[in-house]
Coordinates of C-alpha atoms in Angstrom, one line a residue:
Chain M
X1 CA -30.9 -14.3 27.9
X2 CA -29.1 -14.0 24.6
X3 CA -25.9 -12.2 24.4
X4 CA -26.1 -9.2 22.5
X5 CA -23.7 -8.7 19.8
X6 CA -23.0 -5.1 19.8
X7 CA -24.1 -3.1 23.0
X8 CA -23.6 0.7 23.8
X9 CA -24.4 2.5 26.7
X10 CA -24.1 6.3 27.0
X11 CA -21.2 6.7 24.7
X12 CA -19.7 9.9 24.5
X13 CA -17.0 10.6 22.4
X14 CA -15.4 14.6 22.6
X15 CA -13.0 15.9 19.6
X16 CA -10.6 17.8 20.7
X17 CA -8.7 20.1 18.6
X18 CA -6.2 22.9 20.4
X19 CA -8.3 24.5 23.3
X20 CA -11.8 23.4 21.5
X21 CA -13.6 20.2 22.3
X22 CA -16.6 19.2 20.3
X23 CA -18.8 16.2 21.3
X24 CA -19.6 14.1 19.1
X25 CA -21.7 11.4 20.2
X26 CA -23.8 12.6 23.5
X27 CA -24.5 9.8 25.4
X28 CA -25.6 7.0 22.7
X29 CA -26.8 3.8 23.5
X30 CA -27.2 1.2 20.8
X31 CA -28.2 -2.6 20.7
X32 CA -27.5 -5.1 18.2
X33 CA -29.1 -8.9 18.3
X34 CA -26.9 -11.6 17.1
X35 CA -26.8 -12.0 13.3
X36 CA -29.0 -8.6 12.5
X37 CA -28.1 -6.0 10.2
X38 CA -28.6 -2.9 11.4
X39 CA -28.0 0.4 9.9
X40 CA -26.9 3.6 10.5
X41 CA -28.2 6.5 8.9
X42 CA -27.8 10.3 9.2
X43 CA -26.6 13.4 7.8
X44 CA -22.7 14.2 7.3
X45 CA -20.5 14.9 10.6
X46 CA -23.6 13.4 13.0
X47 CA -20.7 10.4 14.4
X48 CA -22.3 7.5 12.5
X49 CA -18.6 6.6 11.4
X50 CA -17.4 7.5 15.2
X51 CA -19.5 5.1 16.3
X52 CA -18.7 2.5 14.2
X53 CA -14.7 3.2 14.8
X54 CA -15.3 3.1 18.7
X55 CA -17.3 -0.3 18.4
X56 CA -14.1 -1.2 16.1
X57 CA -12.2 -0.4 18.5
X58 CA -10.0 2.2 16.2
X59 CA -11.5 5.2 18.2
X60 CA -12.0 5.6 22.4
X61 CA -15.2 6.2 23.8
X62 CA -14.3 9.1 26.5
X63 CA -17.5 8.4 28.3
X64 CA -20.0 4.8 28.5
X65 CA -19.6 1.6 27.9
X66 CA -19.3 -0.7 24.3
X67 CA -19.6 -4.3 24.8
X68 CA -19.2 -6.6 21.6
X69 CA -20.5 -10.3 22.2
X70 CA -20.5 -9.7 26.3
X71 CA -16.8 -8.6 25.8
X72 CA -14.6 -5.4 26.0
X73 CA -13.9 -4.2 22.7
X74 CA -10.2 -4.9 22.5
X75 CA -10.5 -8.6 23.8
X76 CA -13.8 -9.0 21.0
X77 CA -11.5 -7.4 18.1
X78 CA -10.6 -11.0 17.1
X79 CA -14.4 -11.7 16.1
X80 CA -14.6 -8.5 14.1
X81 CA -13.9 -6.8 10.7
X82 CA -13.9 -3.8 9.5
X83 CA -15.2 -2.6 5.5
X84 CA -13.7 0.7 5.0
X85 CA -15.7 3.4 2.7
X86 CA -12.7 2.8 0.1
X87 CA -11.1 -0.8 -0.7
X88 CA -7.6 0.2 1.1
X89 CA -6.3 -2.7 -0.8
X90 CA -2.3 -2.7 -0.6
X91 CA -1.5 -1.8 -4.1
X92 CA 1.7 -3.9 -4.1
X93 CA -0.3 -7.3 -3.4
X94 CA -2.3 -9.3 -6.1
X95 CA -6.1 -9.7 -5.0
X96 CA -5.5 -13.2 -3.4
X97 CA -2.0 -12.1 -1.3
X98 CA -4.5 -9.1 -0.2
X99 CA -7.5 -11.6 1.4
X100 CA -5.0 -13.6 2.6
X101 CA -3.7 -10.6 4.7
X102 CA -5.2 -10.7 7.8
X103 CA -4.9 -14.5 8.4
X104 CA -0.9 -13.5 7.7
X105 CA -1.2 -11.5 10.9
X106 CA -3.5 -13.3 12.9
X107 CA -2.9 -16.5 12.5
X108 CA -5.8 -17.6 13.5
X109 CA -6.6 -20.7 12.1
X110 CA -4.1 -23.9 10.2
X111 CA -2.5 -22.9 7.2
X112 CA -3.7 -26.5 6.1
X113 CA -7.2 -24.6 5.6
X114 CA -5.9 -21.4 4.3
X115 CA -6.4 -22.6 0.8
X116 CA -9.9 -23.6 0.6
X117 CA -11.5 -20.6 2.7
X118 CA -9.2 -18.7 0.6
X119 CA -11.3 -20.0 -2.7
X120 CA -14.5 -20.0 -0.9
X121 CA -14.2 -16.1 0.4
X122 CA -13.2 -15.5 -3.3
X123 CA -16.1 -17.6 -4.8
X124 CA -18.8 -15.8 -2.5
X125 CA -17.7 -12.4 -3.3
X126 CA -17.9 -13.4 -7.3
X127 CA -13.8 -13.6 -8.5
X128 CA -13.2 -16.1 -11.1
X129 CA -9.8 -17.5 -10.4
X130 CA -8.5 -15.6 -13.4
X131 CA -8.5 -12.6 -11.3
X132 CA -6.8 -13.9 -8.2
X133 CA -3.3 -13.0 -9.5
X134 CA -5.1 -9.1 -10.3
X135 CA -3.3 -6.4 -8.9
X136 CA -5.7 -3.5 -7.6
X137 CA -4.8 -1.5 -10.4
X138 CA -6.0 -3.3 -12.7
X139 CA -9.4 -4.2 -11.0
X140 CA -12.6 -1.7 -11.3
X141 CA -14.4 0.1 -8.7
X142 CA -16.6 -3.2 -7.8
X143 CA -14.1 -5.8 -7.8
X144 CA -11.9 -3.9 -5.5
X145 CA -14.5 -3.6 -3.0
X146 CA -15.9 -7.0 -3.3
X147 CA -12.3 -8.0 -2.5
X148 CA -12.2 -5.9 0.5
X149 CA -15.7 -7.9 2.0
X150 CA -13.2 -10.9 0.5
X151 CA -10.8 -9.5 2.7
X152 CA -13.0 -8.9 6.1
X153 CA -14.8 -12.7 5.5
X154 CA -11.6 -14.5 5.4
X155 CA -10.9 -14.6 9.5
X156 CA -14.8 -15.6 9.6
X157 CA -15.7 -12.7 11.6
X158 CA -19.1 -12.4 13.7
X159 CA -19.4 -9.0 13.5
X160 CA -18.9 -7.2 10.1
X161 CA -18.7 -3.4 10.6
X162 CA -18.9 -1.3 7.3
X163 CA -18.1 2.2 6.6
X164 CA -20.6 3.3 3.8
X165 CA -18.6 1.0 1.1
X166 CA -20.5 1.4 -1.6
X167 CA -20.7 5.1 -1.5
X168 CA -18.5 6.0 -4.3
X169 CA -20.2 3.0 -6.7
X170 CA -22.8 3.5 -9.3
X171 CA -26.4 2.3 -8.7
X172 CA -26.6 -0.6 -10.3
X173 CA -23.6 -1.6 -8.7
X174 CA -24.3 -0.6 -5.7
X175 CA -27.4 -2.9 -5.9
X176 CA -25.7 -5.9 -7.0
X177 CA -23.3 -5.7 -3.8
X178 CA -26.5 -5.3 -1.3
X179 CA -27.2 -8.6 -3.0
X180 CA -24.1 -10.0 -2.2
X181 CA -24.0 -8.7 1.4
X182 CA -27.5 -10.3 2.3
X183 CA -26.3 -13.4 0.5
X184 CA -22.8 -13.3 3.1
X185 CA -25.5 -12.5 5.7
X186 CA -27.4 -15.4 5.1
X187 CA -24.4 -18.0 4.3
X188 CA -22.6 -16.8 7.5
X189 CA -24.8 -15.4 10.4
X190 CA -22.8 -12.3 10.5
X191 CA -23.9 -9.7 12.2
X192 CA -23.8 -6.4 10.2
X193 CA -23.2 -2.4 11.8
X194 CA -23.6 -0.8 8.4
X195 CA -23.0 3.2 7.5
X196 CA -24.8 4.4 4.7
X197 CA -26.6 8.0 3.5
X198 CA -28.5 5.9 1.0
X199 CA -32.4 5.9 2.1
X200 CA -33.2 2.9 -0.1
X201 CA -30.1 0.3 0.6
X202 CA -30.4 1.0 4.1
X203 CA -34.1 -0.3 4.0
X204 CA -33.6 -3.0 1.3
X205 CA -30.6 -4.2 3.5
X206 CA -31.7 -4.2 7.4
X207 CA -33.7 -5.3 9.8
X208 CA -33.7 -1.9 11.6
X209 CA -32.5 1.4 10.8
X210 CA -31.5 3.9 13.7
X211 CA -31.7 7.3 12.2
X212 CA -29.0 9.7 14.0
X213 CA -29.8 13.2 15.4
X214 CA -27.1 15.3 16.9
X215 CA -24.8 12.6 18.4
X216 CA -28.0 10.4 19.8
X217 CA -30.0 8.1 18.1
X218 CA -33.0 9.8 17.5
X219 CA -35.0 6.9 15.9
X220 CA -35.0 3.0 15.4
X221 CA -37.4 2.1 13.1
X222 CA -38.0 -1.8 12.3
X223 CA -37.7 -3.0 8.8
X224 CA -40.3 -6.0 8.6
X225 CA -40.1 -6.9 4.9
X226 CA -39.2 -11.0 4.6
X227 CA -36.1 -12.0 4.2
X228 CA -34.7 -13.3 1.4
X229 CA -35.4 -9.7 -0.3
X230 CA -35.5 -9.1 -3.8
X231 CA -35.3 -6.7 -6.5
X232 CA -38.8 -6.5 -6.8
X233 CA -39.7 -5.5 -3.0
X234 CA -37.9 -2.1 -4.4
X235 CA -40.9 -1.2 -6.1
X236 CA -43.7 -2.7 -3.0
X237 CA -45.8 -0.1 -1.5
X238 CA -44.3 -1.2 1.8
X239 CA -40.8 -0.6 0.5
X240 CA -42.6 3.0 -0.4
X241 CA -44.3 3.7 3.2
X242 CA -40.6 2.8 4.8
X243 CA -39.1 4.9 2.5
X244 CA -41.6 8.0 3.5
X245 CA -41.6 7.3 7.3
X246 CA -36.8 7.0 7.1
X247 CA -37.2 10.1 5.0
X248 CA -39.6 12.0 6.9
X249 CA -37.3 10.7 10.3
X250 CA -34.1 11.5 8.7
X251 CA -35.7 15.4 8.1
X252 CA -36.8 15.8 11.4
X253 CA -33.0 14.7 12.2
X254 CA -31.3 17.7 10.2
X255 CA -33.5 20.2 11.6
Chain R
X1 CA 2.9 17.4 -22.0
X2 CA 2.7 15.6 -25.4
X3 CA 5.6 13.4 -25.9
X4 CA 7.7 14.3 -29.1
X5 CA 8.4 11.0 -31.4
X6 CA 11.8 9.2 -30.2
X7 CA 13.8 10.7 -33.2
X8 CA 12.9 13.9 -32.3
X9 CA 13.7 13.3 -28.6
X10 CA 17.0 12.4 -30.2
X11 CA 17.8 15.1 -32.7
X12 CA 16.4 18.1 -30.8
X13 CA 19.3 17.9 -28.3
X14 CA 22.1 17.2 -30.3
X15 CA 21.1 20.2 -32.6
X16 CA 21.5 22.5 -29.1
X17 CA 25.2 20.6 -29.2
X18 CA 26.2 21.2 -32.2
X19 CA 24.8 25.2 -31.5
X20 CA 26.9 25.2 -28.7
X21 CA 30.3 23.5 -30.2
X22 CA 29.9 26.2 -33.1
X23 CA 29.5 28.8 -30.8
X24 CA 32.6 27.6 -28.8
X25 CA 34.1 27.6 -31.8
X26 CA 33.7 31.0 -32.8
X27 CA 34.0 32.3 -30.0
X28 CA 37.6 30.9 -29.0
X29 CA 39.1 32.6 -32.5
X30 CA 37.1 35.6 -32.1
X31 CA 38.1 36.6 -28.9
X32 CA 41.5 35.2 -29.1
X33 CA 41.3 32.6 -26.2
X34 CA 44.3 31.1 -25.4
X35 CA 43.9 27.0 -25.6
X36 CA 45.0 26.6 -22.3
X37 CA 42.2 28.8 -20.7
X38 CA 39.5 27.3 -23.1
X39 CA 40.5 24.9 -25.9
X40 CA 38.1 24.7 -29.0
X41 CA 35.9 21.7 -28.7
X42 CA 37.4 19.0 -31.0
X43 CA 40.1 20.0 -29.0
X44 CA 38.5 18.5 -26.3
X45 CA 37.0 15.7 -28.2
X46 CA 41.0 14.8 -29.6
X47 CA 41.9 15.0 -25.7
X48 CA 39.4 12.6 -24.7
X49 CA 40.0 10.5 -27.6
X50 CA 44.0 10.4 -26.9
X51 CA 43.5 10.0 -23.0
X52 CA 40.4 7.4 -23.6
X53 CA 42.4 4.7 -21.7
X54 CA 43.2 5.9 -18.0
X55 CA 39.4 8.2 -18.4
X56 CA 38.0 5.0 -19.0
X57 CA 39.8 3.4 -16.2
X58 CA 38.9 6.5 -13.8
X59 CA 35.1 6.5 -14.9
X60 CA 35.1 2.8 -13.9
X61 CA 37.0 3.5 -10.7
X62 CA 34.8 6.3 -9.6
X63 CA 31.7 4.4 -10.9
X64 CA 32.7 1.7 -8.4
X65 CA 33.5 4.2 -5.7
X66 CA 29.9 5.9 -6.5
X67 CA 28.0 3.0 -6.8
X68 CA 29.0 1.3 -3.0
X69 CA 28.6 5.0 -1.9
X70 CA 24.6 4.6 -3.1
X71 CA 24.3 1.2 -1.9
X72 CA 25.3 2.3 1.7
X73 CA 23.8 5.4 1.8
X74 CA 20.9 3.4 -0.1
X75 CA 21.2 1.0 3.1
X76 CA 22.3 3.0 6.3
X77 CA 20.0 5.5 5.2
X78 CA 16.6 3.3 5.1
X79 CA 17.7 1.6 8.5
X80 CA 17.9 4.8 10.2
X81 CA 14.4 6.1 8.5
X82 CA 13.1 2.5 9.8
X83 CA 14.6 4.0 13.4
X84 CA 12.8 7.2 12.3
X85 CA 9.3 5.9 11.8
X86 CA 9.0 4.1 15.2
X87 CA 9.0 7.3 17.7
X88 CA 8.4 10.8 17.2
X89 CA 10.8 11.0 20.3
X90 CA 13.5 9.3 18.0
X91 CA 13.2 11.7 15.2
X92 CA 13.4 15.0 17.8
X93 CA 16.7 13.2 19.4
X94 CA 18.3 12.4 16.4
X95 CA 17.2 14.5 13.4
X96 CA 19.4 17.1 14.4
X97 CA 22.4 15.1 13.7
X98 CA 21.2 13.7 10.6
X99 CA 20.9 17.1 9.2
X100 CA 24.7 17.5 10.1
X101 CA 25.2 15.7 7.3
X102 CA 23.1 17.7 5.1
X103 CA 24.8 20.9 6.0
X104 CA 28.3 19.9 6.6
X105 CA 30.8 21.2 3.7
X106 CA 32.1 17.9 2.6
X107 CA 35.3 19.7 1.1
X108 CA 35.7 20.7 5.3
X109 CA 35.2 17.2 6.4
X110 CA 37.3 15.3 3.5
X111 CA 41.0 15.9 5.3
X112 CA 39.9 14.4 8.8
X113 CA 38.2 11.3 6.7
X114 CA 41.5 10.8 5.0
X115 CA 43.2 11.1 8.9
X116 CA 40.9 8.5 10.0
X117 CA 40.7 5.9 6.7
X118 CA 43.5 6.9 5.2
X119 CA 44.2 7.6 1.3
X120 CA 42.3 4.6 0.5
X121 CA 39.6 3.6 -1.8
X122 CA 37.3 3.2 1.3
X123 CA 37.4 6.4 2.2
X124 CA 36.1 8.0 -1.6
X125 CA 33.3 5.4 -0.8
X126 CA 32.6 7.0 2.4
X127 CA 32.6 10.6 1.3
X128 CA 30.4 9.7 -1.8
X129 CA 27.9 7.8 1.0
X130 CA 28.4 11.0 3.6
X131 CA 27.0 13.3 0.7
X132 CA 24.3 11.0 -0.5
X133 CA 22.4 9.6 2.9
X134 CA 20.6 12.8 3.5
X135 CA 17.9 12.5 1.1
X136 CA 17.3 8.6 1.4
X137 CA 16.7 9.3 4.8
X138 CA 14.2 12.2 4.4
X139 CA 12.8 10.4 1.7
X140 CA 12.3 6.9 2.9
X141 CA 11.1 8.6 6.5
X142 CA 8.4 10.5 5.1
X143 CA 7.5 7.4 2.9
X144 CA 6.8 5.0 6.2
X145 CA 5.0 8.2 7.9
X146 CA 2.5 8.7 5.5
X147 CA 1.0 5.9 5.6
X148 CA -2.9 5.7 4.1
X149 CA -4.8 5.8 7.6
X150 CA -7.5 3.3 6.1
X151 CA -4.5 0.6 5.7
X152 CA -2.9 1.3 9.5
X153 CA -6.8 1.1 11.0
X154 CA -6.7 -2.8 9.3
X155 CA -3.7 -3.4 10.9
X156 CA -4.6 -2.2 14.1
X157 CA -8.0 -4.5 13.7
X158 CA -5.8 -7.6 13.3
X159 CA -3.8 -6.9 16.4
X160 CA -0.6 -6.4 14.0
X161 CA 2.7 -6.3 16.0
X162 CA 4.9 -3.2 15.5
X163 CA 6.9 -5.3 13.3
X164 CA 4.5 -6.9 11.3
X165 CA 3.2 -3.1 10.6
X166 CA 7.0 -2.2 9.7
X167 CA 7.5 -5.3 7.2
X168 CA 4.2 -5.8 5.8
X169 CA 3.1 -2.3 5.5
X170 CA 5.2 0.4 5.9
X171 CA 8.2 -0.5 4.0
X172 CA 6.8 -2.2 1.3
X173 CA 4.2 1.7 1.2
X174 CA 7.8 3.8 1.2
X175 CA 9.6 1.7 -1.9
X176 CA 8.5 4.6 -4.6
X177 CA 9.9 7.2 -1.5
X178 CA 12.9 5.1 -1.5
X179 CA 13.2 5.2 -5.0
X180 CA 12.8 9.2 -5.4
X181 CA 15.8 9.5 -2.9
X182 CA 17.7 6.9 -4.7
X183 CA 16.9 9.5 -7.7
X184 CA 18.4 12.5 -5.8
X185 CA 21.3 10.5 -4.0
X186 CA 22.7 9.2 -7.7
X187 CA 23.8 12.6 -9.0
X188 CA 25.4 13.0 -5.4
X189 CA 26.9 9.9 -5.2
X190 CA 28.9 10.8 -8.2
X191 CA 29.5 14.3 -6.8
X192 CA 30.9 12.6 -3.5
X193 CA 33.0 9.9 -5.3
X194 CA 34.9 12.8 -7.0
X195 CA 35.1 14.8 -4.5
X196 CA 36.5 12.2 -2.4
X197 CA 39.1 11.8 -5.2
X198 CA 40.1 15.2 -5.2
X199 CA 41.5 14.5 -1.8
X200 CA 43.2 11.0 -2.1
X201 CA 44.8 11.9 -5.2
X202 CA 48.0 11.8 -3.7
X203 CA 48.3 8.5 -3.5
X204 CA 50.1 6.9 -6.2
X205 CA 47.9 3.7 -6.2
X206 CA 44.6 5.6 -7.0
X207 CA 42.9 6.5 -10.4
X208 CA 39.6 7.6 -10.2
X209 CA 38.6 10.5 -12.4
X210 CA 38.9 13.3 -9.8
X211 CA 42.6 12.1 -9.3
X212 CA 43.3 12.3 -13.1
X213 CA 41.9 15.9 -12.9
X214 CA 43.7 16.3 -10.6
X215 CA 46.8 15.9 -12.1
X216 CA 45.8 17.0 -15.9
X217 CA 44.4 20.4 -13.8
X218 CA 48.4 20.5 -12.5
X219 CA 49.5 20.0 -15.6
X220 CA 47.9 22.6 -17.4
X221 CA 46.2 20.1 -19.9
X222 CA 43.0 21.4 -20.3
X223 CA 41.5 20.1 -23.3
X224 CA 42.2 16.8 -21.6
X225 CA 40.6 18.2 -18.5
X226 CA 37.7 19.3 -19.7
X227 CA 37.6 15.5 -21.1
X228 CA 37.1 14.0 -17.6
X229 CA 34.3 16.3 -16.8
X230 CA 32.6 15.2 -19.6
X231 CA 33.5 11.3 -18.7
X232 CA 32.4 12.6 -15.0
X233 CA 28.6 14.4 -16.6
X234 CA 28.1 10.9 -19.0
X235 CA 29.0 8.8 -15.9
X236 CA 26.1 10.5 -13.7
X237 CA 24.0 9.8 -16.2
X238 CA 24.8 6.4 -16.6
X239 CA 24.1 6.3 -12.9
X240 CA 21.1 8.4 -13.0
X241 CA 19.6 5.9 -15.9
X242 CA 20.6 3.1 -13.9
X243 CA 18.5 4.3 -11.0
X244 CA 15.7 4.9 -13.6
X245 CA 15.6 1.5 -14.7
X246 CA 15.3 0.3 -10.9
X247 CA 12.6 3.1 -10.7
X248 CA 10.3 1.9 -13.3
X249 CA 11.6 -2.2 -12.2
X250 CA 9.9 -1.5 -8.4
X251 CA 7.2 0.5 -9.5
X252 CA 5.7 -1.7 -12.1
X253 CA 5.8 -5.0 -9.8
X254 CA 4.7 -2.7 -7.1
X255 CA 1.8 -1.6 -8.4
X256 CA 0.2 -3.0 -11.9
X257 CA 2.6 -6.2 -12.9
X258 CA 0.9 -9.5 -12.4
X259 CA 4.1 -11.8 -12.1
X260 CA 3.8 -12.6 -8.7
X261 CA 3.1 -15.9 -7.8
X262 CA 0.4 -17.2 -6.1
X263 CA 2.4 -18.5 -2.9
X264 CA -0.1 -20.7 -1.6

């Protein structure tokens, strides 16, 4: 049997604030394959990022179990990285000292080959070495965000968690770094737990979508357009029917 | 705001001094006030002019005394935020005592600092750092608290050591916090230094400018006294521009300059 990469069963995670506890996620269960994207999609507050921070490990599950390549979450964290919805680039670091940041901490490979996954990270993401000495002030929107993926890819991670990133781009942006992603998905095997409220890039972008509703997943629903995707598979009447049946789920999920 | 063009910046307030010198002026001869109450302002000028020599000396002495009264405070004061931001156990344990030092009356304290370091140059360094810690602490403690909870999450992910977190995030996030206090602890510093003056002026061997105000204030000289507290005003500024220029320094390599280099 193949290992799963990400599997939940009957999470529940409570809020508590002062006397009041909320629950956010009821009982969840969740199962990602090994080098699928799968994407999370549901209206504001439904614990889409909760989920994603437990399976991080940032956030305890008070109820279930998370399992992430067979293993506990905190002896998995090693083999996973974590794309916030904004860069949280350190603004004192120049784009290059900023990728090289987690390997400062971790350690986790020679330094002897620091140099060259360094340039390849920076390479796939699209930075000309012109902008390696770039302080994050002086980078746009984009360029701060492709050197955050920069900045998850460097450790080589099997499991790329991201926390609607591209939420506060422009669309043609936004479209160019889907690109880019399914490029990094290809090139590296990752597998992706991806947050978004965008209809279109979550479809464009998985292999299945599970559609929240009320701290459950309400619906999975199995992208089968062919991989590599393109710009033009946008406009398909497929891309059209997907986009009706997620809409029409997502709907029934707000109710 | 709109900024006015530099020779505006320049002109505008010395036209308010030379409003307020006239007014002096007038004032003194209309009301009849006796020189040694409130001399006229070039009397003041003539007095700093004739006594240029030991003010100069003093400004430098108490710019000295000032200056290693920053730089401890500057250093004793981020080492014990550093203490700070590890436990909110620490901070309830010791806060208390740090705000001793923001309440105490210095003027209360000065006497049993001179018991215990004597009439000594040390000790002005000491009162001037006393004075000035407070808001480095507060400052630098709140800097490494509030920390961007995006940037501690990636930390966390990479299995960062408390340390690591301290060096590589949180003190490098509270340099512009560190630089506010520095901001706040310069005027101080100056304040201390000459207050700790005030009190070792009896030693022969000292001349810092609160020790020659001391003595031109027993003297009745005071055109000559009013002198020093202009020399004391132009040295906090001198102090306060100093920590400006470190200000804008930090800020700019810490947040748009390019100069690092690429240390790989």
């Amino acid at each position: 049997m193949v290992q799963k990469a990400i599997e939940c069963e009957q999470v529940e995670v409570l809020f508590r604030r002062g006397r009041s506890v909320q629950k956010v996620l009821h009982g969840l269960s969740l199962s990602v394959e090994p080098g699928q994207i799968v994407t999370l999609l549901g209206p504001s507050g439904c614990g889409k990022s909760t989920l994603l921070k437990v399976v991080a490990g940032l956030s305890k599950a008070d109820g279930g179990s998370v399992k992430v390549f067979g293993a506990q979450v905190a002896q998995a964290q090693s083999k996973l990285a974590f794309v916030f919805q904004e860069a949280a680039l350190l603004p004192w670091r120049t784009v290059w000292q900023n990728v090289k940041l987690p390997w400062e901490i971790r350690r986790n490979f020679a330094e002897s080959e620091l140099t060259d996954r360094m340039k390849h990270v920076l390479d796939l993401v699209g930075f000309s070495e012109s902008d390696w000495t770039k302080k994050p002030s002086q980078l746009s929107g984009g360029m701060k965000m492709r050197a955050s993926i920069a900045r998850a890819l460097i450790t080589e991670p099997q499991l790329l968690l991201l926390d609607e990133p591209f939420a506060a781009l422009d669309d043609m942006l936004r479209s160019k770094l889907n690109d880019l992603l399914l490029q990094i998905a290809q090139r590296t095997g990752c597998t992706m737990l991806f947050v978004t409220h965008n209809i279109a890039e979550a479809i464009y972008l998985s292999h299945r979508i599970a559609v929240f509703r009320r701290g459950l997943i309400g619906e999975e629903i199995s992208i089968d357009l062919p991989f590599p995707r393109t710009a033009a598979m946008r406009s398909s009447p497929e891309f059209a029917d997907y986009y009706g049946r997620v809409s029409s789920s997502l709907m029934r999920s707000a109710e | 705001m709109n900024k006015a063009p530099l020779l505006a910046r320049i002109l505008a307030p010395l036209f308010v001094l030379c409003i307020v010198g006239c007014t002096w002026h007038v004032a003194v001869d209309f009301f009849k006030i006796p020189a040694v109450v409130l001399p006229k302002p070039e009397a003041v000028l003539r007095g700093m002019w004739t006594e240029r020599t030991p003010l100069l000396k003093g400004a430098w002495v108490t710019f000295q005394a000032a200056f290693l009264g920053l730089l401890c405070s500057a250093l004793i004061g981020t080492l014990v935020a550093m203490l700070f931001s590890q436990s909110a156990w620490i901070r309830t344990a010791l806060y208390p005592y740090v705000l001793f030092l923001q309440t105490v009356p210095i003027v209360a304290i000065a006497p049993l600092l001179i018991i215990w370091s004597g009439l000594e140059f040390r000790t002005v360094v000491l009162v001037s750092s006393i004075i000035s810690v407070f808001p480095i602490i507060s400052n630098v403690t709140s800097g490494l608290l509030s920390i961007d909870s995006n940037h501690l999450d990636l930390f966390r992910l990479q299995g960062a050591s408390r340390w690591t977190t301290l060096t590589k995030l949180r003190i490098p996030s509270a340099v512009p916090s560190l630089v506010q206090g520095l901001r706040i602890s310069g005027g101080l510093a100056v304040i201390g230094a000459i207050v700790g003056e005030l009190f070792v002026a009896n030693s022969g061997a000292y001349d810092g400018l609160g020790t020659i105000m001391n003595a031109m204030q027993a003297n009745l000289r005071t055109a000559e006294l009013m002198g020093a507290i202009a020399a004391c005003t132009l040295l906090g500024i001198v102090l306060f521009l100093s920590v400006e220029a470190l200000n804008r320094f930090l800020l700019r390599r810490w947040t748009i300059d390019a100069g690092f280099e690429l240390d790989r």
